[in-house]
């Protein structure tokens, strides 16, 4: 199992390196985020001990369940799933340093309130629904800049960039449009020079489309299946929390 995991990890790092070289980018510009949904702590540790440092969960329950087992192994934890406001306390309690899925003002305001109470700050990305699918969370592209401006007024939230899930499709050029749209929004925001807003990060691309994402400017690619193997549930189970029957 360990050998397979390390082999898979090396294959992904090679894909990232090759995609960067193809587009004239420095591989150091692109971070690998390990999407660790349903992955047990021992397997996560194998990847961390192999030099990886960035992991992310989709479910608050999994953040809680794995926290004790992972806390002594150096790493940084992001949250990439749909965050319900009643779970904010737990996110802050269990070592999440960045919420990549801020997609509505209500969530941002509740985060701000709790962070004020705890005298903390947190990094956030604004999640944009670039594929225009009802099953996906994220602010509508036309409303993204307005949301960034409102979140920027909340001093405990440090905006670092944008995140999108992109279209689940084998049609590369259709997926590419999602990533191009996120990049355009990023550039439009940069041009505004807003206080309390950094736009250095674009979190986009997963196991099947990371090359396309890197070609379009991704600085973080989120990979789980190609490293840890297939899961029992389809990806839609993890991204549609709150929108399931």
C-alpha positions as a Python dict, from the first residue, in 0.01 Angstrom:
ca = {
    (1, 'X'): (0, 0, 0),
    (2, 'X'): (277, 243, 93),
    (3, 'X'): (469, 169, -225),
    (4, 'X'): (159, 224, -438),
    (5, 'X'): (82, 553, -267),
    (6, 'X'): (437, 683, -306),
    (7, 'X'): (440, 573, -670),
    (8, 'X'): (111, 758, -730),
    (9, 'X'): (242, 1066, -554),
    (10, 'X'): (556, 1070, -764),
    (11, 'X'): (346, 1034, -1080),
    (12, 'X'): (137, 1338, -986),
    (13, 'X'): (444, 1547, -906),
    (14, 'X'): (585, 1451, -1245),
    (15, 'X'): (259, 1554, -1415),
    (16, 'X'): (272, 1890, -1238),
    (17, 'X'): (637, 1941, -1336),
    (18, 'X'): (571, 1848, -1699),
    (19, 'X'): (267, 2076, -1721),
    (20, 'X'): (469, 2365, -1582),
    (21, 'X'): (753, 2306, -1824),
    (22, 'X'): (510, 2291, -2115),
    (23, 'X'): (373, 2635, -2028),
    (24, 'X'): (702, 2793, -1923),
    (25, 'X'): (609, 2808, -1555),
    (26, 'X'): (835, 2733, -1261),
    (27, 'X'): (709, 2416, -1084),
    (28, 'X'): (760, 2595, -753),
    (29, 'X'): (465, 2819, -849),
    (30, 'X'): (220, 2527, -821),
    (31, 'X'): (140, 2365, -488),
    (32, 'X'): (-5, 2017, -456),
    (33, 'X'): (-297, 2002, -214),
    (34, 'X'): (-381, 1650, -99),
    (35, 'X'): (-757, 1604, -100),
    (36, 'X'): (-785, 1359, 188),
    (37, 'X'): (-1158, 1291, 204),
    (38, 'X'): (-1221, 932, 331),
    (39, 'X'): (-843, 873, 357),
    (40, 'X'): (-732, 735, 693),
    (41, 'X'): (-464, 924, 891),
    (42, 'X'): (-197, 656, 847),
    (43, 'X'): (-210, 689, 468),
    (44, 'X'): (-212, 1068, 492),
    (45, 'X'): (99, 1046, 710),
    (46, 'X'): (280, 848, 441),
    (47, 'X'): (233, 1138, 200),
    (48, 'X'): (329, 1397, 461),
    (49, 'X'): (642, 1207, 556),
    (50, 'X'): (731, 1196, 186),
    (51, 'X'): (756, 1573, 188),
    (52, 'X'): (402, 1693, 123),
    (53, 'X'): (268, 1962, 355),
    (54, 'X'): (-76, 2071, 235),
    (55, 'X'): (-395, 1871, 297),
    (56, 'X'): (-765, 1952, 273),
    (57, 'X'): (-1095, 1804, 382),
    (58, 'X'): (-1449, 1847, 251),
    (59, 'X'): (-1635, 1744, 566),
    (60, 'X'): (-1605, 1897, 912),
    (61, 'X'): (-1663, 1556, 1067),
    (62, 'X'): (-1351, 1419, 898),
    (63, 'X'): (-1146, 1719, 1015),
    (64, 'X'): (-1245, 1634, 1373),
    (65, 'X'): (-1190, 1261, 1340),
    (66, 'X'): (-836, 1292, 1203),
    (67, 'X'): (-712, 1589, 1405),
    (68, 'X'): (-552, 1402, 1697),
    (69, 'X'): (-380, 1147, 1473),
    (70, 'X'): (-227, 1414, 1247),
    (71, 'X'): (-155, 1706, 1478),
    (72, 'X'): (204, 1600, 1556),
    (73, 'X'): (296, 1556, 1188),
    (74, 'X'): (382, 1897, 1038),
    (75, 'X'): (128, 2007, 779),
    (76, 'X'): (-113, 2283, 681),
    (77, 'X'): (-488, 2213, 663),
    (78, 'X'): (-735, 2379, 429),
    (79, 'X'): (-1111, 2328, 413),
    (80, 'X'): (-1255, 2289, 63),
    (81, 'X'): (-1612, 2170, 121),
    (82, 'X'): (-1937, 2356, 170),
    (83, 'X'): (-1914, 2511, 515),
    (84, 'X'): (-2232, 2547, 714),
    (85, 'X'): (-2232, 2836, 960),
    (86, 'X'): (-2307, 2610, 1257),
    (87, 'X'): (-1975, 2430, 1196),
    (88, 'X'): (-1753, 2739, 1211),
    (89, 'X'): (-1646, 2683, 1573),
    (90, 'X'): (-1524, 2335, 1489),
    (91, 'X'): (-1328, 2450, 1185),
    (92, 'X'): (-1139, 2695, 1405),
    (93, 'X'): (-1090, 2444, 1686),
    (94, 'X'): (-932, 2178, 1468),
    (95, 'X'): (-647, 2362, 1301),
    (96, 'X'): (-789, 2479, 968),
    (97, 'X'): (-572, 2769, 845),
    (98, 'X'): (-762, 2847, 525),
    (99, 'X'): (-1123, 2812, 410),
    (100, 'X'): (-1117, 2786, 31),
    (101, 'X'): (-1495, 2772, 1),
    (102, 'X'): (-1627, 3111, 114),
    (103, 'X'): (-1914, 3163, -129),
    (104, 'X'): (-2164, 3387, 51),
    (105, 'X'): (-2163, 3693, 273),
    (106, 'X'): (-2357, 3524, 553),
    (107, 'X'): (-2077, 3269, 599),
    (108, 'X'): (-1809, 3539, 588),
    (109, 'X'): (-1989, 3751, 848),
    (110, 'X'): (-2035, 3454, 1083),
    (111, 'X'): (-1666, 3368, 1044),
    (112, 'X'): (-1575, 3728, 1124),
    (113, 'X'): (-1790, 3723, 1440),
    (114, 'X'): (-1636, 3401, 1568),
    (115, 'X'): (-1282, 3512, 1483),
    (116, 'X'): (-1338, 3837, 1672),
    (117, 'X'): (-1455, 3637, 1973),
    (118, 'X'): (-1146, 3413, 1959),
    (119, 'X'): (-911, 3698, 1859),
    (120, 'X'): (-791, 3509, 1551),
    (121, 'X'): (-762, 3562, 1178),
    (122, 'X'): (-800, 3311, 895),
    (123, 'X'): (-709, 3296, 528),
    (124, 'X'): (-993, 3253, 280),
    (125, 'X'): (-1048, 3199, -90),
    (126, 'X'): (-1369, 3306, -260),
    (127, 'X'): (-1531, 3006, -428),
    (128, 'X'): (-1677, 3080, -771),
    (129, 'X'): (-1920, 2855, -959),
    (130, 'X'): (-1754, 2881, -1299),
    (131, 'X'): (-1942, 2586, -1451),
    (132, 'X'): (-2290, 2733, -1389),
    (133, 'X'): (-2412, 2399, -1253),
    (134, 'X'): (-2685, 2406, -991),
    (135, 'X'): (-2524, 2111, -814),
    (136, 'X'): (-2214, 2317, -740),
    (137, 'X'): (-2161, 2569, -466),
    (138, 'X'): (-1986, 2898, -528),
    (139, 'X'): (-2082, 3256, -598),
    (140, 'X'): (-2203, 3331, -952),
    (141, 'X'): (-1917, 3477, -1159),
    (142, 'X'): (-2110, 3799, -1215),
    (143, 'X'): (-2135, 3849, -838),
    (144, 'X'): (-1781, 3745, -744),
    (145, 'X'): (-1625, 4092, -738),
    (146, 'X'): (-1910, 4232, -528),
    (147, 'X'): (-1863, 3950, -277),
    (148, 'X'): (-1486, 4005, -264),
    (149, 'X'): (-1543, 4373, -185),
    (150, 'X'): (-1782, 4287, 101),
    (151, 'X'): (-1557, 4017, 246),
    (152, 'X'): (-1258, 4253, 221),
    (153, 'X'): (-1434, 4479, 472),
    (154, 'X'): (-1415, 4200, 733),
    (155, 'X'): (-1068, 4244, 887),
    (156, 'X'): (-1038, 3896, 1040),
    (157, 'X'): (-1066, 3733, 696),
    (158, 'X'): (-755, 3751, 479),
    (159, 'X'): (-849, 3700, 114),
    (160, 'X'): (-571, 3515, -66),
    (161, 'X'): (-732, 3417, -395),
    (162, 'X'): (-1011, 3229, -571),
    (163, 'X'): (-1122, 2866, -590),
    (164, 'X'): (-1339, 2677, -834),
    (165, 'X'): (-1431, 2313, -884),
    (166, 'X'): (-1477, 2335, -1259),
    (167, 'X'): (-1687, 2121, -1487),
    (168, 'X'): (-1687, 1743, -1436),
    (169, 'X'): (-1635, 1663, -1802),
    (170, 'X'): (-1405, 1473, -2035),
    (171, 'X'): (-1426, 1767, -2276),
    (172, 'X'): (-1099, 1944, -2201),
    (173, 'X'): (-1190, 2268, -2374),
    (174, 'X'): (-1517, 2295, -2180),
    (175, 'X'): (-1328, 2248, -1855),
    (176, 'X'): (-1069, 2501, -1970),
    (177, 'X'): (-1338, 2769, -2002),
    (178, 'X'): (-1406, 2737, -1627),
    (179, 'X'): (-1041, 2793, -1542),
    (180, 'X'): (-1008, 3080, -1788),
    (181, 'X'): (-1310, 3248, -1631),
    (182, 'X'): (-1160, 3220, -1282),
    (183, 'X'): (-833, 3369, -1410),
    (184, 'X'): (-1021, 3659, -1571),
    (185, 'X'): (-1203, 3733, -1245),
    (186, 'X'): (-869, 3722, -1064),
    (187, 'X'): (-718, 3974, -1305),
    (188, 'X'): (-1022, 4202, -1279),
    (189, 'X'): (-991, 4200, -899),
    (190, 'X'): (-617, 4266, -910),
    (191, 'X'): (-683, 4571, -1127),
    (192, 'X'): (-908, 4716, -854),
    (193, 'X'): (-622, 4712, -600),
    (194, 'X'): (-860, 4648, -309),
    (195, 'X'): (-736, 4679, 50),
    (196, 'X'): (-718, 4352, 248),
    (197, 'X'): (-725, 4152, -76),
    (198, 'X'): (-445, 3941, -221),
    (199, 'X'): (-508, 3758, -546),
    (200, 'X'): (-197, 3542, -565),
    (201, 'X'): (-375, 3206, -545),
    (202, 'X'): (-595, 3020, -793),
    (203, 'X'): (-708, 2686, -651),
    (204, 'X'): (-839, 2487, -945),
    (205, 'X'): (-784, 2154, -1110),
    (206, 'X'): (-804, 1800, -977),
    (207, 'X'): (-678, 1454, -1067),
    (208, 'X'): (-828, 1449, -1416),
    (209, 'X'): (-765, 1805, -1531),
    (210, 'X'): (-465, 1942, -1343),
    (211, 'X'): (-263, 1999, -1662),
    (212, 'X'): (-536, 2220, -1806),
    (213, 'X'): (-562, 2410, -1478),
    (214, 'X'): (-186, 2470, -1467),
    (215, 'X'): (-191, 2592, -1827),
    (216, 'X'): (-455, 2847, -1720),
    (217, 'X'): (-268, 2971, -1413),
    (218, 'X'): (-351, 2742, -1121),
    (219, 'X'): (-127, 2787, -817),
    (220, 'X'): (-292, 2505, -620),
    (221, 'X'): (-416, 2176, -766),
    (222, 'X'): (-629, 1952, -548),
    (223, 'X'): (-555, 1582, -596),
    (224, 'X'): (-699, 1290, -405),
    (225, 'X'): (-812, 997, -618),
    (226, 'X'): (-497, 978, -831),
    (227, 'X'): (-285, 947, -516),
    (228, 'X'): (-502, 763, -263),
    (229, 'X'): (-722, 560, -499),
    (230, 'X'): (-1090, 544, -581),
    (231, 'X'): (-1344, 611, -308),
    (232, 'X'): (-1671, 442, -223),
    (233, 'X'): (-1873, 754, -298),
    (234, 'X'): (-1871, 965, -616),
    (235, 'X'): (-1716, 1312, -606),
    (236, 'X'): (-2063, 1465, -618),
    (237, 'X'): (-2129, 1327, -268),
    (238, 'X'): (-1857, 1548, -125),
    (239, 'X'): (-1925, 1865, -319),
    (240, 'X'): (-2303, 1875, -279),
    (241, 'X'): (-2339, 1882, 99),
    (242, 'X'): (-2667, 2053, 176),
    (243, 'X'): (-2802, 2001, -176),
    (244, 'X'): (-2871, 1631, -146),
    (245, 'X'): (-3216, 1484, -121),
}
